[in-house]
Amino acid sequence: MQEPVIGIDLGTTNSAVATVEGGRARIIPSRAGGRLTPSVVGLDSDGERVVGTPAQRMAEDQPGSVVWATKRFLGRRCTPELVEEARKLVPFPLIPGPTGDVRVNLAGKVLPLTQVAAMVLGELKLDAQAHFGKKVGRCVITVPANFDDNQRSATREAASIAGLEVLRLVNEPTAAALAYGLSTSFQGNALVFDLGGGTFDVSILEVKNGVFEVRATGGDSTLGGEDFDQRIVQWLVAQVEEPLREAVSRDTSSLRRLKVAAEAAKRELTQKEEALISVAALGDYTSANRRLTGVETVLTRSFFETLSEPLSRRCLEVCRTVMQDARMDPRSVDVVLLVGGMTRVPLVQRLVADFFGRAPSTDVNPDEAVALGAAIQADELVRQSGAALLLDVAGQSLGVGVLGGRVKRLIAKNTQVPVVARDIFLPSRAGQAEVRIPIFQGEADFQDDNRKLGEVVLRNLQAGQRAENQIEVTFALSSESILSVRAVDLRTGMAEQVRLEARPSLPAPEAAKLSQEQARYSSSQAWEDARGTEEKLRKLLEKGEKLARLLQRSAEENPSPEATAAVGTVRNLLDTGRAALEAGNSEQCATVTRQLTQVLSGRPA
Ligand code: AMP
């Protein structure tokens, strides 16, 4: 059998892993037993990592040892503005790394965010390995459609630290459309509205005969459920009695508990009209003469909708732009797919239904569709069956900084990828031996309003007249929207090594060290997981024996070919399981464990 491949939805709040088995995409359950893994990472008192649900639990009483929602800052430059933006969203401070990358202080240890993401990916990889009983190395990972070049590169870096080979990065909404399209044989225009914990994406795709062609995409990488929670937190802080309000608004532990309560209330309001919020013992825990207070209040659904109004307006503005970019009328959309946990909020569903003039489809699971689509794409990349062809677009424009602080666009937003674009540039002065051409990503006309990706540095130019030193700059944007740049001095034909200097990736020795650390952790966990599976299999064999005896008795009392076959099936499984345990065959143990669990739970195999 071929080495298994997996699809990973690396989410801001939750992550999921899926695979294609027996021709169908399925979520791989986590070893903790759930279908989703919270994207939360902590370090316990022994400095050991804790990831997922246990880390989420740890956040309750050790908020300083846990980080979450870090995807919002992944691959960005750690500027003072970003640190300030983060201060409003999360209680842990961001710290700049040596290349300007973002790091966090976790229980006294400074970790690059790519390492934090690698820990989550590593956990999903272990879940997949436990599921298959063998090593898993290749995957497709999804990213928000509006992730820029640096954010995509950081995701690849995280995967590499986690020991995963990325077959392709796929945009989250595209993956969701793929999962929907293939499971329902849909043809037409599909609109994906993806509002998760930290990012918002909208894509419109035309689906025809297995070709999934993105017509336009747009979004806001700083808009998600966390912002809705923050609006509730601010409202709660405003209700804290004076003079403690200021202290509470700065206290990590108080803010963390307010945020947990706010999120719980938001979820409750999906079902009910009112939610009671009660948070005790708020105050400044760092102060010696500490006084504590509490907040007890009721949040109604309608007031939550008022609080969220500026955020919902931002969502609709994005929808409007995407429809304009696709030159389509909202009414020409044939199906609206809701993805991301936040699309469960009644307000969001209402806004979408009003805007597109149709109720969203109920055929997609908003938490799982992205991972399922990633698994389908991974399977397709390996098997090359031709069942689905993805044609995606550049989520943001790319250009070169020119005189007057302006940007000359080489690749426009929504251009189909992969794409290659070239242009000729001149040095700004005659006789220059070196030119630096800055590269920007974004939609604004001026450099300052775009994100600088780096600089093309061309050295050893032959001194000459300005017009003689023509430099050809080539942008190649891959099918996963990662940019590579080449610059050629047309006079000499010399192509210089071009570096995207602002890409905040880790220094190579540090990346290598983190990969080794992760590999060590992974192999000791995999060993423990294999022992865990064997233990589980032993218990299942005992239960299976009882089932076999029961089936045997009933076959003797009411003989039939079906009854005899049922006994045979269970007996076969038991024999294979015992042989697998004897031989220490992890893959076989994992397979029989899955099959026996299915048989014993009465579900069809
Ligand atoms: P995701 O990143 O797709 O996992 O989405 C997570 C976001 O969805 C978080 O902000 C959650 O609070 C939010 N969310 C998940 N389920 C619900 C629900 N039933 N009602 C309201 N918000 C939810």
XYZ file of C-alpha atoms and ligand atoms in Angstrom:
628
model
C 0.000 0.000 0.000
C 1.143 3.541 -0.809
C 2.418 5.741 1.984
C -0.610 7.590 3.355
C -1.012 11.325 2.703
C -2.983 13.730 4.842
C -4.735 17.077 4.595
C -4.303 19.573 7.422
C -6.439 22.564 8.305
C -4.103 24.604 10.517
C -6.661 26.915 12.092
C -6.398 29.940 14.365
C -8.620 28.365 17.006
C -8.835 24.709 16.025
C -6.984 22.469 13.630
C -8.022 19.227 11.959
C -6.429 16.435 9.955
C -8.107 14.241 7.342
C -7.308 11.548 4.818
C -8.956 9.768 1.911
C -9.822 6.153 2.741
C -11.828 3.839 0.546
C -12.455 6.717 -1.864
C -13.934 8.986 0.809
C -12.392 11.871 2.736
C -12.600 11.363 6.487
C -11.459 13.262 9.552
C -8.768 11.415 11.529
C -9.764 11.512 15.196
C -7.185 12.898 17.587
C -5.522 10.559 20.074
C -7.387 12.536 22.750
C -10.617 11.316 21.120
C -11.944 14.486 19.430
C -12.278 15.463 15.774
C -10.659 18.876 16.241
C -7.440 19.849 18.004
C -7.406 23.270 19.688
C -4.481 25.299 18.265
C -3.215 25.902 21.783
C 0.327 25.222 22.970
C 1.710 25.299 26.499
C 4.740 24.319 28.539
C 4.154 22.572 31.862
C 6.167 23.083 35.045
C 8.799 20.572 33.818
C 9.170 22.490 30.550
C 7.397 19.693 28.644
C 5.133 20.701 25.780
C 1.378 20.381 26.079
C -0.683 20.723 22.896
C -4.397 20.824 22.089
C -7.154 20.030 24.584
C -4.819 19.544 27.611
C -3.181 22.913 26.823
C -6.605 24.523 26.642
C -7.359 23.129 30.102
C -4.001 24.380 31.387
C -4.928 27.902 30.279
C -7.533 28.026 33.044
C -5.079 28.084 35.936
C -1.713 28.811 34.288
C -2.505 31.468 31.676
C 1.158 32.534 31.490
C 2.211 29.074 30.302
C -0.100 28.865 27.311
C -0.429 30.620 23.933
C -3.276 30.491 21.426
C -4.512 32.246 18.265
C -0.855 32.697 17.255
C -1.695 32.085 13.576
C -2.755 35.736 13.417
C 0.863 36.775 13.875
C 2.592 33.948 12.003
C 4.909 35.089 9.213
C 4.508 38.748 10.014
C 7.302 41.141 10.954
C 7.461 41.903 14.639
C 7.031 45.678 14.356
C 5.906 47.972 17.214
C 2.536 48.253 15.401
C 2.093 44.483 15.425
C 3.038 44.283 19.113
C 0.388 46.927 19.821
C -2.219 45.126 17.679
C -1.496 41.902 19.580
C -1.759 43.626 22.957
C -5.435 44.278 22.263
C -6.100 40.668 21.312
C -4.002 38.358 23.456
C -2.518 38.702 26.925
C 0.918 37.281 25.985
C 3.454 39.756 24.555
C 5.122 39.285 21.162
C 8.911 39.476 21.011
C 11.009 40.119 17.867
C 13.449 37.392 16.787
C 16.824 37.990 15.095
C 15.337 38.203 11.583
C 12.343 40.258 12.713
C 10.221 37.117 13.074
C 7.590 36.958 15.806
C 8.245 35.040 19.024
C 6.381 34.470 22.276
C 7.508 33.995 25.834
C 6.069 30.767 27.098
C 6.705 30.016 30.772
C 10.047 31.821 30.537
C 11.123 30.220 27.251
C 11.128 32.231 24.016
C 9.642 30.306 21.083
C 9.433 31.397 17.429
C 5.848 31.281 16.169
C 6.844 28.859 13.439
C 7.852 26.486 16.237
C 4.478 26.961 17.943
C 2.735 26.143 14.638
C 5.108 23.188 14.182
C 4.042 21.824 17.572
C 0.387 21.842 16.472
C 1.281 20.281 13.111
C 3.468 17.728 14.894
C 0.529 16.706 17.075
C -1.717 16.219 14.026
C 1.009 14.197 12.367
C 1.196 11.956 15.454
C -2.606 11.547 15.351
C -2.340 10.451 11.719
C 0.544 8.095 12.493
C -1.419 6.514 15.357
C -4.385 6.120 12.991
C -2.353 4.380 10.281
C 0.155 2.674 12.579
C 2.981 3.948 10.397
C 4.970 7.029 9.484
C 3.226 9.843 7.652
C 5.416 12.406 5.934
C 3.477 14.097 3.147
C 0.590 16.512 3.388
C -1.410 19.374 1.972
C -1.837 22.285 4.377
C -4.483 24.954 3.985
C -3.902 28.673 4.513
C -6.254 31.673 4.405
C -6.654 32.879 0.811
C -5.388 36.310 1.807
C -2.212 35.032 3.478
C 0.697 36.914 1.945
C 3.996 35.501 0.765
C 5.672 35.711 4.195
C 2.758 34.024 5.950
C 2.800 31.192 3.395
C 6.560 30.765 3.722
C 6.217 30.683 7.512
C 3.589 27.931 7.213
C 6.003 25.915 5.067
C 8.781 26.554 7.578
C 6.544 25.285 10.418
C 5.772 22.144 8.405
C 9.438 21.554 7.773
C 10.222 21.823 11.516
C 7.405 19.315 12.114
C 9.038 16.904 9.644
C 6.261 17.209 7.071
C 6.762 17.515 3.340
C 4.164 19.924 1.970
C 2.869 18.696 -1.397
C 1.040 21.960 -1.762
C -0.439 24.811 0.244
C -4.095 25.259 -0.701
C -6.345 28.200 0.093
C -8.894 27.362 2.777
C -12.043 28.403 0.849
C -10.843 26.540 -2.232
C -10.384 23.388 -0.144
C -13.881 23.733 1.294
C -15.377 24.119 -2.205
C -13.467 21.043 -3.340
C -14.860 18.958 -0.467
C -18.384 20.153 -1.193
C -18.116 19.911 -4.983
C -16.808 16.359 -5.033
C -19.208 15.027 -2.425
C -22.302 16.477 -4.115
C -21.233 16.502 -7.816
C -22.061 20.211 -7.821
C -21.677 22.304 -11.001
C -22.040 26.101 -11.009
C -20.878 29.138 -9.042
C -19.997 28.417 -5.429
C -19.384 31.177 -2.927
C -17.351 30.238 0.139
C -17.779 32.482 3.188
C -15.092 31.437 5.654
C -15.113 33.173 9.030
C -12.911 31.398 11.524
C -11.279 32.327 14.805
C -8.823 34.829 13.376
C -9.240 35.289 9.652
C -11.964 35.947 7.136
C -11.909 34.779 3.513
C -14.399 34.905 0.709
C -13.870 33.106 -2.585
C -16.095 32.620 -5.580
C -15.424 29.536 -7.674
C -16.795 28.229 -10.913
C -17.098 24.456 -10.764
C -17.408 22.631 -14.063
C -16.581 19.034 -14.986
C -14.130 18.575 -12.119
C -12.377 21.912 -12.704
C -12.514 24.209 -9.659
C -11.648 27.624 -10.980
C -11.411 30.489 -8.516
C -12.895 33.615 -10.087
C -12.017 36.015 -7.284
C -10.960 35.952 -3.692
C -10.721 38.466 -0.901
C -10.683 38.740 2.829
C -9.274 40.224 5.953
C -6.512 38.380 7.784
C -7.236 40.354 10.943
C -10.935 39.605 11.295
C -12.375 36.583 13.050
C -14.147 35.185 16.091
C -11.419 36.528 18.392
C -12.487 40.068 17.460
C -16.109 39.337 18.318
C -14.911 37.954 21.673
C -12.839 41.096 22.241
C -15.851 43.323 21.727
C -17.615 41.424 24.516
C -14.476 41.587 26.715
C -14.288 45.377 26.288
C -17.950 45.667 27.216
C -17.327 43.537 30.330
C -14.259 45.556 31.358
C -16.347 48.732 31.090
C -18.626 47.234 33.736
C -15.836 46.604 36.259
C -16.201 48.890 39.253
C -13.795 51.792 39.666
C -10.995 52.118 40.673
C -10.193 48.525 39.623
C -11.148 48.862 35.947
C -7.727 49.978 34.761
C -5.947 47.206 36.720
C -8.284 44.530 35.299
C -7.785 45.825 31.754
C -4.046 45.150 32.125
C -4.086 41.899 34.103
C -3.276 38.780 32.038
C -5.142 36.332 34.230
C -8.280 38.506 34.477
C -8.320 39.160 30.729
C -7.897 35.486 29.962
C -10.871 34.570 32.149
C -12.986 37.377 30.711
C -12.145 36.158 27.213
C -13.121 32.560 28.085
C -16.423 33.820 29.511
C -17.018 36.057 26.491
C -16.437 33.225 24.052
C -18.724 30.908 26.014
C -21.454 33.576 26.016
C -21.057 34.115 22.272
C -21.527 30.376 21.695
C -24.519 30.272 24.036
C -26.132 33.090 22.080
C -26.058 30.873 18.990
C -28.701 28.725 20.733
C -30.367 31.146 23.125
C -31.563 34.738 23.276
C -29.659 35.529 26.501
C -26.442 34.473 28.184
C -25.520 35.006 31.814
C -21.890 36.021 32.299
C -20.324 35.756 35.726
C -16.588 36.174 36.298
C -15.240 36.435 39.851
C -11.881 37.395 41.351
C -10.805 39.964 38.779
C -7.969 42.285 39.696
C -4.289 42.985 39.461
C -2.555 39.767 40.507
C 0.894 41.333 40.375
C 0.121 44.001 42.942
C 1.024 43.395 46.611
C -2.123 44.944 48.113
C -4.435 43.252 45.720
C -8.158 43.892 45.766
C -10.472 41.720 43.765
C -13.825 42.287 42.143
C -16.212 40.504 39.800
C -18.606 41.040 36.913
C -22.064 39.542 36.676
C -24.263 40.530 33.795
C -26.626 39.320 31.076
C -25.754 39.648 27.387
C -28.708 39.439 25.018
C -28.381 38.232 21.455
C -29.615 41.534 20.135
C -27.060 43.535 22.151
C -24.294 41.170 21.031
C -25.368 41.931 17.467
C -25.142 45.653 18.193
C -21.659 45.203 19.702
C -20.605 43.229 16.599
C -22.025 45.697 14.095
C -18.666 47.190 12.946
C -17.304 43.666 12.404
C -20.294 42.441 10.421
C -20.077 45.566 8.273
C -16.447 44.669 7.484
C -17.557 41.169 6.438
C -20.100 42.545 3.994
C -17.620 45.030 2.516
C -15.329 42.108 1.661
C -18.252 40.243 0.001
C -19.076 43.311 -2.061
C -15.460 43.707 -3.261
C -15.144 40.032 -4.189
C -18.350 40.120 -6.239
C -17.124 43.260 -8.015
C -13.718 41.681 -8.683
C -15.444 38.610 -10.157
C -17.757 40.936 -12.140
C -20.684 38.984 -10.798
C -23.988 39.799 -9.257
C -24.627 38.260 -5.794
C -27.785 36.679 -7.265
C -25.738 34.666 -9.778
C -24.252 32.587 -6.972
C -25.687 29.043 -7.118
C -24.624 27.892 -3.676
C -23.278 29.624 -0.564
C -21.007 27.514 1.625
C -20.390 28.546 5.218
C -17.046 27.557 6.671
C -15.425 28.343 10.022
C -16.916 28.130 13.510
C -18.146 31.736 13.465
C -20.609 31.023 10.654
C -22.777 29.277 13.249
C -23.633 32.700 14.680
C -27.244 33.530 13.638
C -26.299 37.136 12.780
C -23.641 35.949 10.330
C -26.051 33.507 8.670
C -28.671 36.246 8.336
C -26.207 38.716 6.805
C -25.072 36.159 4.248
C -28.616 35.092 3.343
C -29.680 38.732 2.871
C -26.629 39.631 0.823
C -26.782 36.681 -1.583
C -30.547 36.345 -1.587
C -30.449 32.652 -0.719
C -30.115 30.484 2.371
C -26.628 29.001 2.758
C -26.136 25.285 2.081
C -26.400 22.991 5.055
C -24.362 20.256 3.340
C -20.980 21.316 4.707
C -19.640 20.882 8.190
C -18.097 24.321 8.884
C -15.388 22.829 11.113
C -14.354 19.951 8.881
C -14.820 20.937 5.227
C -11.397 22.595 4.902
C -9.436 19.608 6.241
C -11.506 17.229 4.070
C -10.762 19.326 0.973
C -7.061 19.346 1.851
C -7.125 15.544 2.113
C -8.854 15.272 -1.276
C -6.210 17.505 -2.857
C -3.358 15.542 -1.226
C -4.834 12.303 -2.537
C -5.275 13.821 -5.997
C -1.689 15.095 -6.092
C -0.408 11.620 -5.306
C -2.769 9.616 -7.511
C -3.169 12.126 -10.363
C -6.590 10.676 -11.197
C -7.815 13.884 -12.851
C -10.967 13.911 -10.699
C -10.340 17.473 -9.556
C -8.252 20.246 -11.012
C -7.714 23.365 -8.894
C -7.119 26.678 -10.604
C -6.486 29.245 -7.925
C -5.681 32.941 -8.058
C -3.247 35.354 -6.415
C -4.927 36.687 -3.285
C -2.988 39.966 -3.367
C -1.210 42.092 -5.992
C 2.572 42.089 -6.267
C 4.720 44.921 -7.489
C 7.964 46.789 -7.392
C 8.629 50.085 -5.578
C 9.375 52.899 -8.015
C 10.068 56.636 -7.809
C 7.649 58.860 -5.943
C 6.948 56.202 -3.323
C 4.640 54.417 -5.754
C 4.277 50.724 -6.591
C 4.423 49.376 -10.129
C 2.234 46.281 -10.231
C 3.619 43.186 -11.955
C 0.961 40.689 -10.904
C -2.564 41.880 -10.182
C -4.784 40.389 -7.499
C -7.018 37.564 -8.768
C -4.615 36.629 -11.601
C -4.653 32.864 -12.091
C -1.621 31.107 -10.606
C 0.981 29.881 -11.459
C 2.024 32.990 -13.318
C 5.241 34.637 -14.492
C 5.566 38.394 -15.044
C 8.543 40.507 -16.122
C 9.427 44.178 -16.339
C 12.473 46.302 -17.039
C 13.827 48.709 -14.428
C 16.608 51.277 -14.516
C 18.912 52.259 -11.661
C 17.924 55.605 -10.167
C 21.388 57.109 -10.860
C 24.055 56.640 -13.520
C 27.172 54.694 -12.480
C 25.484 52.720 -9.723
C 27.276 49.444 -8.872
C 24.375 48.025 -6.893
C 20.610 48.362 -7.145
C 17.990 47.502 -4.618
C 14.490 46.983 -5.923
C 11.871 46.770 -3.178
C 8.980 44.309 -3.586
C 5.530 45.006 -2.219
C 2.345 43.018 -1.763
C -1.055 44.675 -1.446
C -3.605 46.743 -3.285
C -2.571 50.326 -2.443
C -0.867 52.636 -4.961
C 1.735 53.836 -2.484
C 4.528 51.776 -0.945
C 3.774 52.839 2.620
C 0.286 51.361 2.450
C 1.446 47.962 1.186
C 3.382 45.180 2.880
C 7.061 45.125 1.960
C 8.156 41.580 1.159
C 11.803 42.306 0.615
C 14.307 43.664 -1.838
C 15.865 42.409 -5.024
C 19.542 43.143 -4.566
C 21.596 43.151 -7.749
C 25.303 43.674 -7.187
C 28.392 44.111 -9.378
C 26.664 46.186 -12.030
C 29.020 47.593 -14.651
C 29.116 51.337 -14.203
C 27.449 52.995 -17.148
C 24.785 55.381 -18.258
C 21.460 54.928 -16.552
C 19.677 53.778 -19.702
C 22.409 51.222 -20.430
C 21.881 49.380 -17.179
C 18.537 47.818 -17.868
C 17.535 45.318 -15.270
C 14.903 42.730 -16.018
C 12.983 41.641 -12.936
C 10.957 38.421 -13.183
C 8.313 37.451 -10.652
C 7.253 33.805 -10.617
C 4.254 33.123 -8.426
C 3.770 29.401 -7.789
C 0.440 27.563 -7.745
C 0.464 28.051 -3.988
C 1.199 31.783 -4.305
C 4.794 31.741 -3.104
C 6.935 34.256 -4.918
C 10.398 33.764 -6.333
C 12.257 36.611 -7.965
C 15.037 36.758 -10.544
C 16.872 39.808 -11.737
C 19.077 39.999 -14.828
C 21.458 42.758 -15.868
C 20.493 42.835 -19.565
C 23.791 44.472 -20.531
C 25.953 41.615 -19.306
C 23.335 38.894 -19.128
C 24.360 38.254 -15.540
C 21.650 36.990 -13.230
C 22.361 37.806 -9.628
C 21.345 35.777 -6.670
C 18.221 37.470 -5.454
C 17.174 37.357 -1.851
C 13.873 38.402 -0.390
C 15.578 40.041 2.551
C 12.514 40.886 4.561
C 11.256 37.304 4.687
C 11.358 36.781 8.440
C 12.421 33.150 8.352
C 14.464 31.489 11.073
C 18.260 31.408 10.894
C 19.195 28.020 9.327
C 21.032 26.583 12.386
C 18.083 27.406 14.642
C 15.601 25.838 12.197
C 17.762 22.691 12.076
C 17.932 22.530 15.891
C 14.163 22.897 16.234
C 13.586 20.165 13.636
C 15.840 17.807 15.586
C 14.048 18.635 18.840
C 10.685 18.011 17.187
C 11.892 14.726 15.647
C 13.089 13.490 19.051
C 9.767 14.364 20.678
C 7.874 12.810 17.788
C 9.680 9.504 17.898
C 9.301 9.093 21.664
C 5.590 9.993 21.401
C 5.116 7.627 18.453
C 6.631 4.834 20.558
C 4.240 5.603 23.427
C 1.317 5.847 21.003
C 2.151 2.421 19.550
C 2.157 0.937 23.086
C -1.179 2.705 23.707
C -2.663 1.159 20.564
C -1.434 -2.309 21.607
C -3.047 -1.861 25.015
C -6.300 -0.759 23.408
C -6.169 -3.700 21.008
C -5.730 -6.172 23.881
C -8.885 -4.823 25.516
C -10.766 -4.898 22.219
C -9.690 -8.521 21.673
C -11.230 -9.455 25.021
C -14.488 -7.732 24.110
C -14.288 -9.238 20.614
C -13.991 -12.734 22.138
C -17.230 -12.183 24.024
C -18.927 -10.930 20.872
C -17.653 -13.955 18.915
C -19.065 -16.333 21.570
C -22.419 -14.553 21.487
C -22.545 -14.678 17.694
C -21.512 -18.354 17.766
C -24.324 -19.231 20.178
C -26.898 -17.372 18.147
C -25.628 -19.035 14.937
C -26.110 -22.432 16.592
C -29.618 -21.532 17.772
C -30.688 -19.955 14.446
C -28.363 -21.334 11.786
C -28.023 -19.291 8.574
C -25.182 -18.524 6.120
C -25.216 -14.839 7.328
C -24.858 -15.861 10.976
C -21.955 -18.173 10.147
C -20.300 -15.410 8.070
C -20.636 -12.912 10.950
C -18.867 -15.350 13.317
C -16.165 -15.896 10.698
C -15.583 -12.151 10.241
C -15.108 -11.507 13.950
C -12.949 -14.625 14.449
C -10.762 -13.566 11.513
C -10.301 -10.098 12.981
C -9.405 -11.572 16.365
C -6.839 -13.922 14.794
C -5.301 -11.087 12.746
C -5.189 -8.861 15.844
C -3.461 -11.499 17.958
C -0.949 -12.191 15.181
C -0.261 -8.439 14.803
C 0.384 -8.116 18.560
C 2.666 -11.152 18.508
C 4.659 -9.815 15.568
C 4.738 -6.235 16.928
C 3.244 -5.056 13.607
C 2.103 -1.487 14.427
C 0.294 -0.915 11.133
C -1.668 -4.130 11.430
C -2.442 -3.361 15.114
C -3.804 0.072 14.138
C -5.916 -1.383 11.292
C -7.444 -4.139 13.442
C -8.056 -1.660 16.277
C -10.045 0.548 13.893
C -11.984 -2.374 12.437
C -12.759 -3.960 15.809
C -13.901 -0.606 17.220
C -16.275 -0.347 14.284
C -17.602 -3.906 14.648
C -18.064 -3.564 18.407
C -19.889 -0.244 18.064
C -22.248 -1.812 15.532
C -21.291 0.700 12.813
C -20.904 -0.592 9.271
C -17.241 -1.035 8.269
P -12.469 28.023 13.537
O -11.199 28.835 13.461
O -13.101 27.772 12.245
O -12.333 26.802 14.393
O -13.547 28.966 14.276
C -13.434 29.217 15.609
C -14.319 30.400 15.965
O -15.683 30.036 15.829
C -14.117 30.819 17.409
O -14.116 32.223 17.497
C -15.332 30.230 18.100
O -15.700 30.993 19.231
C -16.390 30.325 17.031
N -17.466 29.343 17.220
C -17.368 27.998 17.145
N -18.571 27.421 17.379
C -19.449 28.434 17.615
C -20.845 28.499 17.928
N -21.584 27.390 18.062
N -21.399 29.713 18.100
C -20.657 30.833 17.978
N -19.346 30.838 17.681
C -18.734 29.657 17.506
